[in-house]
CSV table of N, CA and C in Angstrom, one decimal:
chain,number,residue,atom,x,y,z
H,983,MET,N,114.7,82.7,109.1
H,983,MET,CA,113.5,83.4,109.5
H,983,MET,C,113.9,84.7,110.2
H,984,LYS,N,113.2,85.8,109.8
H,984,LYS,CA,113.5,87.0,110.4
H,984,LYS,C,113.1,87.1,111.9
H,985,SER,N,113.8,87.8,112.6
H,985,SER,CA,113.5,88.0,114.1
H,985,SER,C,112.6,89.1,114.2
H,986,PHE,N,111.8,89.1,115.4
H,986,PHE,CA,111.0,90.3,115.7
H,986,PHE,C,111.8,91.5,115.9
H,987,THR,N,113.0,91.4,116.3
H,987,THR,CA,113.8,92.6,116.6
H,987,THR,C,114.3,93.2,115.3
H,988,ASP,N,114.2,92.6,114.2
H,988,ASP,CA,114.7,93.1,112.9
H,988,ASP,C,113.7,94.1,112.3
H,989,GLY,N,112.4,94.1,112.7
H,989,GLY,CA,111.4,94.9,112.1
H,989,GLY,C,111.3,96.3,112.7
H,990,PRO,N,110.3,97.1,112.3
H,990,PRO,CA,110.2,98.4,112.8
H,990,PRO,C,109.9,98.4,114.3
H,991,SER,N,110.3,99.4,115.0
H,991,SER,CA,110.0,99.5,116.4
H,991,SER,C,109.6,100.9,116.9
H,992,LEU,N,109.0,101.0,118.1
H,992,LEU,CA,108.7,102.2,118.7
H,992,LEU,C,109.5,102.4,119.9
H,993,SER,N,109.8,103.7,120.1
H,993,SER,CA,110.4,104.0,121.4
H,993,SER,C,109.3,104.1,122.5
H,994,LEU,N,109.6,104.1,123.7
H,994,LEU,CA,108.6,104.3,124.8
H,994,LEU,C,107.9,105.6,124.6
H,995,ASP,N,108.7,106.7,124.3
H,995,ASP,CA,108.1,108.0,124.1
H,995,ASP,C,107.0,108.0,122.9
H,996,GLU,N,107.4,107.3,121.8
H,996,GLU,CA,106.4,107.2,120.7
H,996,GLU,C,105.2,106.4,121.1
H,997,ALA,N,105.3,105.3,121.8
H,997,ALA,CA,104.2,104.6,122.3
H,997,ALA,C,103.3,105.4,123.2
H,998,GLN,N,103.9,106.2,124.1
H,998,GLN,CA,103.2,107.0,125.0
H,998,GLN,C,102.4,108.1,124.2
H,999,ARG,N,103.0,108.6,123.2
H,999,ARG,CA,102.3,109.6,122.3
H,999,ARG,C,101.1,109.0,121.7
H,1000,TYR,N,101.2,107.8,121.1
H,1000,TYR,CA,100.1,107.1,120.5
H,1000,TYR,C,98.9,107.0,121.5
H,1001,GLY,N,99.3,106.6,122.8
H,1001,GLY,CA,98.3,106.4,123.8
H,1001,GLY,C,97.7,107.7,124.2
H,1002,ASP,N,98.4,108.8,124.3
H,1002,ASP,CA,98.0,110.1,124.8
H,1002,ASP,C,97.2,110.9,123.7
H,1003,ASP,N,97.5,110.7,122.4
H,1003,ASP,CA,96.9,111.4,121.4
H,1003,ASP,C,96.5,110.5,120.2
H,1004,PRO,N,95.4,109.7,120.4
H,1004,PRO,CA,95.0,108.8,119.4
H,1004,PRO,C,94.5,109.5,118.1
H,1005,MET,N,93.8,110.6,118.3
H,1005,MET,CA,93.2,111.3,117.1
H,1005,MET,C,94.3,111.9,116.3
H,1006,GLY,N,95.4,112.3,116.8
H,1006,GLY,CA,96.5,112.9,116.1
H,1006,GLY,C,97.5,111.9,115.6
H,1007,THR,N,97.4,110.6,116.0
H,1007,THR,CA,98.5,109.7,115.7
H,1007,THR,C,97.9,108.5,114.9
H,1008,TRP,N,97.4,107.5,115.6
H,1008,TRP,CA,97.0,106.3,114.9
H,1008,TRP,C,95.5,106.2,114.4
H,1009,PHE,N,94.6,107.0,115.0
H,1009,PHE,CA,93.2,106.9,114.7
H,1009,PHE,C,92.9,107.2,113.2
H,1010,ARG,N,93.4,108.2,112.7
H,1010,ARG,CA,93.1,108.6,111.3
H,1010,ARG,C,93.6,107.5,110.3
H,1011,ASP,N,94.8,107.0,110.6
H,1011,ASP,CA,95.3,105.9,109.7
H,1011,ASP,C,94.4,104.6,109.8
H,1012,ASN,N,94.0,104.3,111.1
H,1012,ASN,CA,93.2,103.1,111.3
H,1012,ASN,C,91.8,103.3,110.6
H,1013,LEU,N,91.3,104.5,110.7
H,1013,LEU,CA,90.0,104.8,110.1
H,1013,LEU,C,90.1,104.7,108.6
H,1014,ALA,N,91.2,105.2,108.0
H,1014,ALA,CA,91.4,105.2,106.6
H,1014,ALA,C,91.6,103.8,106.1
H,1015,ALA,N,92.3,102.9,106.8
H,1015,ALA,CA,92.4,101.5,106.4
H,1015,ALA,C,91.1,100.8,106.5
H,1016,ASN,N,90.3,101.0,107.5
H,1016,ASN,CA,89.0,100.4,107.5
H,1016,ASN,C,88.1,100.8,106.3
H,1017,ILE,N,88.1,102.1,106.0
H,1017,ILE,CA,87.3,102.5,104.9
H,1017,ILE,C,87.8,101.9,103.6
H,1018,GLU,N,89.1,101.9,103.4
H,1018,GLU,CA,89.6,101.4,102.1
H,1018,GLU,C,89.3,99.9,101.9
H,1019,VAL,N,89.4,99.1,102.9
H,1019,VAL,CA,89.1,97.7,102.8
H,1019,VAL,C,87.6,97.5,102.6
H,1020,LEU,N,86.8,98.1,103.3
H,1020,LEU,CA,85.3,98.0,103.2
H,1020,LEU,C,84.8,98.5,101.8
H,1021,ALA,N,85.4,99.6,101.4
H,1021,ALA,CA,84.9,100.2,100.1
H,1021,ALA,C,85.3,99.3,98.9
H,1022,GLU,N,86.3,98.4,99.0
H,1022,GLU,CA,86.6,97.5,98.0
H,1022,GLU,C,85.6,96.4,97.8
H,1023,ARG,N,84.9,96.1,98.9
H,1023,ARG,CA,84.1,94.9,98.9
H,1023,ARG,C,82.6,95.2,99.0
H,1024,PHE,N,82.2,96.4,99.5
H,1024,PHE,CA,80.8,96.8,99.7
H,1024,PHE,C,80.5,98.1,99.0
H,1025,GLY,N,79.2,98.3,98.7
H,1025,GLY,CA,78.8,99.6,98.3
H,1025,GLY,C,78.4,100.3,99.6
H,1026,PHE,N,78.4,101.7,99.6
H,1026,PHE,CA,78.1,102.4,100.8
H,1026,PHE,C,77.3,103.6,100.5
H,1027,ASP,N,76.5,104.0,101.6
H,1027,ASP,CA,75.7,105.2,101.6
H,1027,ASP,C,76.3,106.1,102.6
H,1028,LEU,N,76.2,107.4,102.4
H,1028,LEU,CA,76.7,108.4,103.3
H,1028,LEU,C,75.5,108.9,104.1
H,1029,LEU,N,75.6,108.7,105.5
H,1029,LEU,CA,74.5,109.1,106.4
H,1029,LEU,C,74.8,110.5,106.8
H,1030,VAL,N,73.9,111.4,106.6
H,1030,VAL,CA,74.0,112.8,107.0
H,1030,VAL,C,73.2,113.1,108.3
H,1031,ASN,N,73.8,113.3,109.4
H,1031,ASN,CA,73.1,113.5,110.7
H,1031,ASN,C,72.4,114.8,110.7
H,1032,GLN,N,71.0,114.7,110.8
H,1032,GLN,CA,70.2,115.9,110.9
H,1032,GLN,C,69.7,116.1,112.3
H,1033,SER,N,70.1,115.3,113.3
H,1033,SER,CA,69.6,115.5,114.6
H,1033,SER,C,70.6,116.4,115.4
H,1034,GLU,N,70.2,116.7,116.6
H,1034,GLU,CA,71.0,117.6,117.4
H,1034,GLU,C,72.1,116.8,118.2
H,1035,HIS,N,72.1,115.5,118.1
H,1035,HIS,CA,73.0,114.7,118.8
H,1035,HIS,C,74.1,114.1,117.8
H,1036,PRO,N,75.3,114.0,118.2
H,1036,PRO,CA,76.4,113.6,117.3
H,1036,PRO,C,76.4,112.1,117.1
H,1037,PHE,N,77.0,111.7,115.9
H,1037,PHE,CA,77.4,110.3,115.8
H,1037,PHE,C,78.6,110.1,116.8
H,1038,LEU,N,78.6,109.0,117.5
H,1038,LEU,CA,79.8,108.7,118.4
H,1038,LEU,C,80.6,107.7,117.6
H,1039,THR,N,81.9,107.6,118.0
H,1039,THR,CA,82.8,106.6,117.5
H,1039,THR,C,83.5,106.0,118.7
H,1040,SER,N,84.3,105.0,118.5
H,1040,SER,CA,84.9,104.3,119.6
H,1040,SER,C,86.3,103.7,119.1
H,1041,ASP,N,86.9,103.0,120.0
H,1041,ASP,CA,88.1,102.3,119.7
H,1041,ASP,C,87.9,101.1,118.8
H,1042,ALA,N,86.7,100.8,118.5
H,1042,ALA,CA,86.3,99.8,117.5
H,1042,ALA,C,85.3,100.4,116.5
H,1043,PRO,N,85.8,101.3,115.7
H,1043,PRO,CA,84.9,102.2,114.9
H,1043,PRO,C,84.0,101.5,113.9
H,1044,ALA,N,84.4,100.5,113.3
H,1044,ALA,CA,83.6,99.8,112.3
H,1044,ALA,C,82.8,98.7,113.0
H,1045,VAL,N,81.5,98.9,112.9
H,1045,VAL,CA,80.6,98.0,113.7
H,1045,VAL,C,79.8,97.1,112.7
H,1046,THR,N,79.8,95.8,112.8
H,1046,THR,CA,79.1,94.9,112.0
H,1046,THR,C,77.8,94.6,112.6
H,1047,TYR,N,76.7,94.6,111.8
H,1047,TYR,CA,75.4,94.3,112.3
H,1047,TYR,C,74.8,93.2,111.4
H,1048,HIS,N,74.1,92.2,112.0
H,1048,HIS,CA,73.4,91.2,111.3
H,1048,HIS,C,72.0,91.2,111.7
H,1049,PRO,N,71.0,91.6,110.9
H,1049,PRO,CA,69.6,91.5,111.3
H,1049,PRO,C,69.2,90.1,111.7
H,1050,PRO,N,68.3,90.0,112.6
H,1050,PRO,CA,67.8,88.7,113.0
H,1050,PRO,C,67.2,87.9,111.8
H,1051,LEU,N,67.4,86.6,111.7
H,1051,LEU,CA,66.9,85.8,110.6
H,1051,LEU,C,65.4,85.6,110.7
H,1052,SER,N,64.9,85.6,112.0
H,1052,SER,CA,63.5,85.5,112.2
H,1052,SER,C,63.2,86.2,113.5
H,1053,LYS,N,61.9,86.4,113.8
H,1053,LYS,CA,61.5,87.1,115.0
H,1053,LYS,C,61.7,86.2,116.2
H,1054,ARG,N,61.6,84.9,116.0
H,1054,ARG,CA,61.7,83.9,117.1
H,1054,ARG,C,63.1,83.6,117.5
H,1055,PHE,N,64.0,83.6,116.6
H,1055,PHE,CA,65.3,83.2,116.9
H,1055,PHE,C,66.4,84.2,116.4
H,1056,ARG,N,67.3,84.4,117.3
H,1056,ARG,CA,68.5,85.2,116.9
H,1056,ARG,C,69.7,84.3,116.9
H,1057,PHE,N,70.2,84.0,115.7
H,1057,PHE,CA,71.4,83.2,115.6
H,1057,PHE,C,72.6,84.0,115.8
H,1058,PHE,N,73.7,83.4,116.1
H,1058,PHE,CA,75.0,84.1,116.3
H,1058,PHE,C,75.4,84.7,114.9
H,1059,PRO,N,76.0,85.9,115.0
H,1059,PRO,CA,76.4,86.6,113.8
H,1059,PRO,C,77.1,85.7,112.8
H,1060,ARG,N,76.7,85.9,111.5
H,1060,ARG,CA,77.4,85.2,110.5
H,1060,ARG,C,78.6,86.1,110.0
H,1061,GLY,N,79.2,85.7,108.9
H,1061,GLY,CA,80.3,86.5,108.4
H,1061,GLY,C,79.9,87.7,107.6
H,1062,LEU,N,80.8,88.4,107.1
H,1062,LEU,CA,80.6,89.6,106.3
H,1062,LEU,C,79.8,89.3,105.0
H,1063,GLY,N,79.9,88.1,104.5
H,1063,GLY,CA,79.3,87.7,103.3
H,1063,GLY,C,77.8,87.3,103.5
H,1064,SER,N,77.3,87.3,104.7
H,1064,SER,CA,75.9,86.9,104.9
H,1064,SER,C,74.9,88.0,104.5
H,1065,PRO,N,73.8,87.5,103.9
H,1065,PRO,CA,72.8,88.5,103.5
H,1065,PRO,C,72.4,89.4,104.6
H,1066,GLY,N,72.2,90.7,104.3
H,1066,GLY,CA,71.7,91.7,105.2
H,1066,GLY,C,72.8,92.3,106.1
H,1067,CYS,N,74.0,91.8,106.0
H,1067,CYS,CA,75.1,92.3,106.8
H,1067,CYS,C,75.3,93.8,106.5
H,1068,GLU,N,75.5,94.6,107.6
H,1068,GLU,CA,75.8,96.0,107.4
H,1068,GLU,C,77.0,96.3,108.3
H,1069,VAL,N,77.8,97.2,107.8
H,1069,VAL,CA,78.9,97.7,108.6
H,1069,VAL,C,78.7,99.3,108.7
H,1070,THR,N,78.6,99.8,109.9
H,1070,THR,CA,78.5,101.2,110.1
H,1070,THR,C,79.9,101.8,110.6
H,1071,LEU,N,80.2,103.0,110.1
H,1071,LEU,CA,81.5,103.6,110.4
H,1071,LEU,C,81.3,105.1,110.5
H,1072,PRO,N,81.2,105.6,111.7
H,1072,PRO,CA,81.1,107.1,111.9
H,1072,PRO,C,82.4,107.7,111.5
H,1073,ILE,N,82.4,108.8,110.7
H,1073,ILE,CA,83.6,109.5,110.3
H,1073,ILE,C,83.7,110.9,110.8
H,1074,SER,N,82.6,111.4,111.4
H,1074,SER,CA,82.6,112.7,112.1
H,1074,SER,C,81.3,112.7,112.9
H,1075,PRO,N,81.1,113.8,113.7
H,1075,PRO,CA,79.8,113.9,114.4
H,1075,PRO,C,78.6,114.0,113.5
H,1076,ARG,N,78.8,114.5,112.3
H,1076,ARG,CA,77.7,114.7,111.3
H,1076,ARG,C,77.6,113.7,110.2
H,1077,TYR,N,78.6,112.9,110.0
H,1077,TYR,CA,78.6,112.0,108.8
H,1077,TYR,C,79.1,110.6,109.3
H,1078,ALA,N,78.4,109.6,108.6
H,1078,ALA,CA,78.8,108.2,108.9
H,1078,ALA,C,78.6,107.4,107.5
H,1079,LEU,N,79.4,106.3,107.4
H,1079,LEU,CA,79.3,105.5,106.3
H,1079,LEU,C,78.5,104.2,106.6
H,1080,LEU,N,77.6,103.8,105.7
H,1080,LEU,CA,76.8,102.6,105.9
H,1080,LEU,C,77.2,101.7,104.7
H,1081,PHE,N,77.9,100.6,105.0
H,1081,PHE,CA,78.3,99.6,104.0
H,1081,PHE,C,77.3,98.5,104.0
H,1082,ARG,N,76.9,98.1,102.7
H,1082,ARG,CA,76.0,97.0,102.5
H,1082,ARG,C,76.4,96.2,101.3
H,1083,HIS,N,75.7,95.1,101.1
H,1083,HIS,CA,76.0,94.3,99.9
H,1083,HIS,C,75.4,95.0,98.6
H,1084,LYS,N,76.3,95.8,98.0
H,1084,LYS,CA,75.9,96.5,96.8
H,1084,LYS,C,77.2,96.5,95.9
H,1085,GLU,N,77.1,97.0,94.7
H,1085,GLU,CA,78.3,97.2,93.9
H,1085,GLU,C,79.2,98.2,94.7
H,1086,PRO,N,80.5,98.1,94.7
H,1086,PRO,CA,81.4,99.0,95.4
H,1086,PRO,C,81.2,100.4,94.9
H,1087,GLY,N,81.3,101.4,95.8
H,1087,GLY,CA,81.2,102.8,95.5
H,1087,GLY,C,80.1,103.5,96.3
H,1088,LEU,N,80.1,104.8,96.2
H,1088,LEU,CA,79.1,105.6,96.9
H,1088,LEU,C,77.7,105.5,96.1
H,1089,HIS,N,76.7,105.2,96.9
H,1089,HIS,CA,75.3,105.1,96.2
H,1089,HIS,C,74.4,106.2,96.5
H,1090,LYS,N,74.2,106.5,97.8
H,1090,LYS,CA,73.2,107.6,98.2
H,1090,LYS,C,73.7,108.4,99.3
H,1091,TYR,N,73.1,109.6,99.5
H,1091,TYR,CA,73.2,110.4,100.7
H,1091,TYR,C,71.9,110.2,101.4
H,1092,LEU,N,71.9,109.7,102.6
H,1092,LEU,CA,70.7,109.4,103.4
H,1092,LEU,C,70.7,110.3,104.6
H,1093,VAL,N,69.5,110.8,104.9
H,1093,VAL,CA,69.3,111.7,106.1
H,1093,VAL,C,69.1,110.8,107.3
H,1094,ALA,N,69.9,111.0,108.4
H,1094,ALA,CA,69.8,110.3,109.6
H,1094,ALA,C,69.0,111.1,110.6
H,1095,ASP,N,67.9,110.7,111.0
H,1095,ASP,CA,67.1,111.4,112.0
H,1095,ASP,C,67.5,110.9,113.4
H,1096,TRP,N,66.8,111.4,114.4
H,1096,TRP,CA,67.2,111.1,115.8
H,1096,TRP,C,67.2,109.6,116.1
H,1097,GLU,N,66.2,108.9,115.6
H,1097,GLU,CA,66.1,107.4,115.8
H,1097,GLU,C,67.3,106.7,115.2
H,1098,SER,N,67.7,107.1,114.0
H,1098,SER,CA,68.8,106.5,113.3
H,1098,SER,C,70.1,106.7,114.0
H,1099,VAL,N,70.3,108.0,114.4
H,1099,VAL,CA,71.5,108.3,115.2
H,1099,VAL,C,71.6,107.5,116.5
H,1100,PHE,N,70.4,107.4,117.2
H,1100,PHE,CA,70.4,106.6,118.4
H,1100,PHE,C,70.8,105.2,118.1
H,1101,GLU,N,70.2,104.6,117.1
H,1101,GLU,CA,70.4,103.2,116.8
H,1101,GLU,C,71.9,102.9,116.4
H,1102,MET,N,72.5,103.8,115.7
H,1102,MET,CA,73.9,103.7,115.3
H,1102,MET,C,74.8,103.9,116.5
H,1103,ASN,N,74.5,104.9,117.4
H,1103,ASN,CA,75.3,105.1,118.6
H,1103,ASN,C,75.1,103.9,119.5
H,1104,PHE,N,73.9,103.3,119.5
H,1104,PHE,CA,73.7,102.1,120.4
H,1104,PHE,C,74.7,101.0,119.9
H,1105,ARG,N,74.8,100.8,118.6
H,1105,ARG,CA,75.7,99.7,118.1
H,1105,ARG,C,77.1,100.1,118.5
H,1106,THR,N,77.5,101.4,118.3
H,1106,THR,CA,78.9,101.8,118.6
H,1106,THR,C,79.2,101.6,120.0
H,1107,ILE,N,78.4,102.1,120.9
H,1107,ILE,CA,78.6,102.0,122.4
H,1107,ILE,C,78.7,100.6,122.8
H,1108,THR,N,77.8,99.7,122.4
H,1108,THR,CA,77.7,98.4,122.9
H,1108,THR,C,78.9,97.5,122.4
H,1109,ARG,N,79.5,97.9,121.3
H,1109,ARG,CA,80.6,97.2,120.8
H,1109,ARG,C,82.0,97.8,121.0
H,1110,ALA,N,82.0,98.9,121.7
H,1110,ALA,CA,83.3,99.6,122.0
H,1110,ALA,C,84.1,98.6,123.0
H,1111,LYS,N,85.4,98.7,122.8
H,1111,LYS,CA,86.2,97.9,123.7
H,1111,LYS,C,86.5,98.6,125.0
H,1112,GLU,N,87.0,99.8,125.0
H,1112,GLU,CA,87.3,100.6,126.2
H,1112,GLU,C,86.9,102.1,126.0
H,1113,LYS,N,87.0,102.6,124.8
H,1113,LYS,CA,86.8,104.1,124.7
H,1113,LYS,C,85.6,104.4,123.8
H,1114,ILE,N,84.9,105.5,124.1
H,1114,ILE,CA,83.9,106.1,123.3
H,1114,ILE,C,84.4,107.5,123.0
H,1115,VAL,N,84.3,107.9,121.7
H,1115,VAL,CA,84.8,109.2,121.3
H,1115,VAL,C,83.6,110.1,120.9
H,1116,SER,N,83.6,111.3,121.4
H,1116,SER,CA,82.6,112.3,121.1
H,1116,SER,C,83.2,113.7,120.9
H,1117,ASP,N,82.5,114.6,120.2
H,1117,ASP,CA,83.0,115.9,120.1
H,1117,ASP,C,82.5,116.8,121.2
H,1118,ARG,N,81.8,116.3,122.2
H,1118,ARG,CA,81.3,117.1,123.3
H,1118,ARG,C,81.3,116.3,124.6
H,1119,PRO,N,81.3,117.0,125.7
H,1119,PRO,CA,81.4,116.3,127.0
H,1119,PRO,C,80.1,115.6,127.4
H,1120,ASP,N,79.0,116.1,127.0
H,1120,ASP,CA,77.7,115.6,127.3
H,1120,ASP,C,77.3,114.4,126.4
H,1121,LEU,N,77.5,113.2,126.8
H,1121,LEU,CA,77.2,112.1,125.9
H,1121,LEU,C,75.8,111.6,126.2
H,1122,PHE,N,74.8,112.3,125.6
H,1122,PHE,CA,73.4,112.0,125.8
H,1122,PHE,C,73.1,110.5,125.7
H,1123,PHE,N,73.5,109.9,124.7
H,1123,PHE,CA,73.1,108.5,124.5
H,1123,PHE,C,73.7,107.5,125.4
H,1124,VAL,N,74.9,107.8,126.0
H,1124,VAL,CA,75.6,106.7,126.7
H,1124,VAL,C,74.8,106.2,127.9
H,1125,LYS,N,74.3,107.0,128.8
H,1125,LYS,CA,73.6,106.6,130.0
H,1125,LYS,C,72.3,105.9,129.5
H,1126,THR,N,71.6,106.4,128.6
H,1126,THR,CA,70.3,105.8,128.1
H,1126,THR,C,70.6,104.4,127.6
H,1127,ILE,N,71.7,104.3,126.8
H,1127,ILE,CA,72.0,103.0,126.2
H,1127,ILE,C,72.5,102.0,127.2
H,1128,LEU,N,73.4,102.4,128.1
H,1128,LEU,CA,73.9,101.5,129.1
H,1128,LEU,C,72.8,101.0,130.0
H,1129,ASP,N,71.8,101.9,130.3
H,1129,ASP,CA,70.6,101.5,131.1
H,1129,ASP,C,69.8,100.4,130.4
H,1130,ARG,N,69.7,100.6,129.1
H,1130,ARG,CA,68.9,99.6,128.3
H,1130,ARG,C,69.7,98.3,128.2
H,1131,VAL,N,71.0,98.3,128.1
H,1131,VAL,CA,71.8,97.1,128.0
H,1131,VAL,C,71.6,96.4,129.4
H,1132,ALA,N,71.7,97.1,130.5
H,1132,ALA,CA,71.5,96.5,131.8
H,1132,ALA,C,70.1,95.8,131.9
H,1133,GLU,N,69.1,96.5,131.4
H,1133,GLU,CA,67.7,95.9,131.4
H,1133,GLU,C,67.7,94.6,130.6
H,1134,VAL,N,68.3,94.6,129.4
H,1134,VAL,CA,68.3,93.4,128.6
H,1134,VAL,C,69.0,92.3,129.3
H,1135,GLU,N,70.2,92.6,129.8
H,1135,GLU,CA,71.0,91.6,130.5
H,1135,GLU,C,70.2,91.0,131.7
H,1136,ALA,N,69.6,91.8,132.5
H,1136,ALA,CA,68.8,91.4,133.6
H,1136,ALA,C,67.6,90.5,133.2
H,1137,GLU,N,67.0,90.8,132.1
H,1137,GLU,CA,65.9,90.0,131.5
H,1137,GLU,C,66.4,88.6,131.1
H,1138,LYS,N,67.6,88.6,130.4
H,1138,LYS,CA,68.2,87.4,130.0
H,1138,LYS,C,68.5,86.5,131.2
H,1139,GLN,N,69.0,87.1,132.3
H,1139,GLN,CA,69.3,86.3,133.5
H,1139,GLN,C,68.0,85.7,134.1
H,1140,ARG,N,67.0,86.6,134.2
H,1140,ARG,CA,65.7,86.1,134.7
H,1140,ARG,C,65.1,84.9,133.9
H,1141,ASN,N,65.2,85.1,132.6
H,1141,ASN,CA,64.6,84.0,131.7
H,1141,ASN,C,65.5,82.8,131.8
H,1142,GLY,N,66.8,83.0,131.9
H,1142,GLY,CA,67.7,81.8,132.1
H,1142,GLY,C,67.4,81.1,133.3
H,1143,ALA,N,67.1,81.8,134.4
H,1143,ALA,CA,66.9,81.2,135.7
H,1143,ALA,C,65.5,80.5,135.7
H,1144,ASN,N,64.5,81.1,135.0
H,1144,ASN,CA,63.2,80.5,134.9
H,1144,ASN,C,63.2,79.2,134.0
H,1145,GLY,N,64.1,79.2,133.0
H,1145,GLY,CA,64.1,78.1,132.0
H,1145,GLY,C,65.0,76.9,132.5
H,1146,ALA,N,65.7,77.1,133.6
H,1146,ALA,CA,66.6,76.1,134.0
H,1146,ALA,C,66.0,75.1,134.9
């Protein structure tokens, strides 16, 4: 059995460079790998941002979304094969990919208005692990979305306390 020490390794300087410059080191390769795997299994549309606000990305750029099965109940997310599953992937402040259950390949160019950009950024921000990436210092959506997340969490806690 091969040892872990026999494989490729990084020096401390290389690891530091990856941490200091993700866009110039690992991010592009990670993004390309996500796109390649998803494009083999899903059809996709190219979203063209027509709003004044950018698409944001994060350290978890591919975001899976499962629409609720009914208005009364929200089940835990199913797998990528479940009906209605969408995967969104911002590739720049103006463009994003929307993967859905269709024949593989590019299907449409869709205009993303302010509401669409907000919804996609909401998904991106709420699923980020540690980092949110933007092309500008003013992240308009972040405070609004985090305030909304806090409201939803507070409501869940109140309903949990009332139902117990």
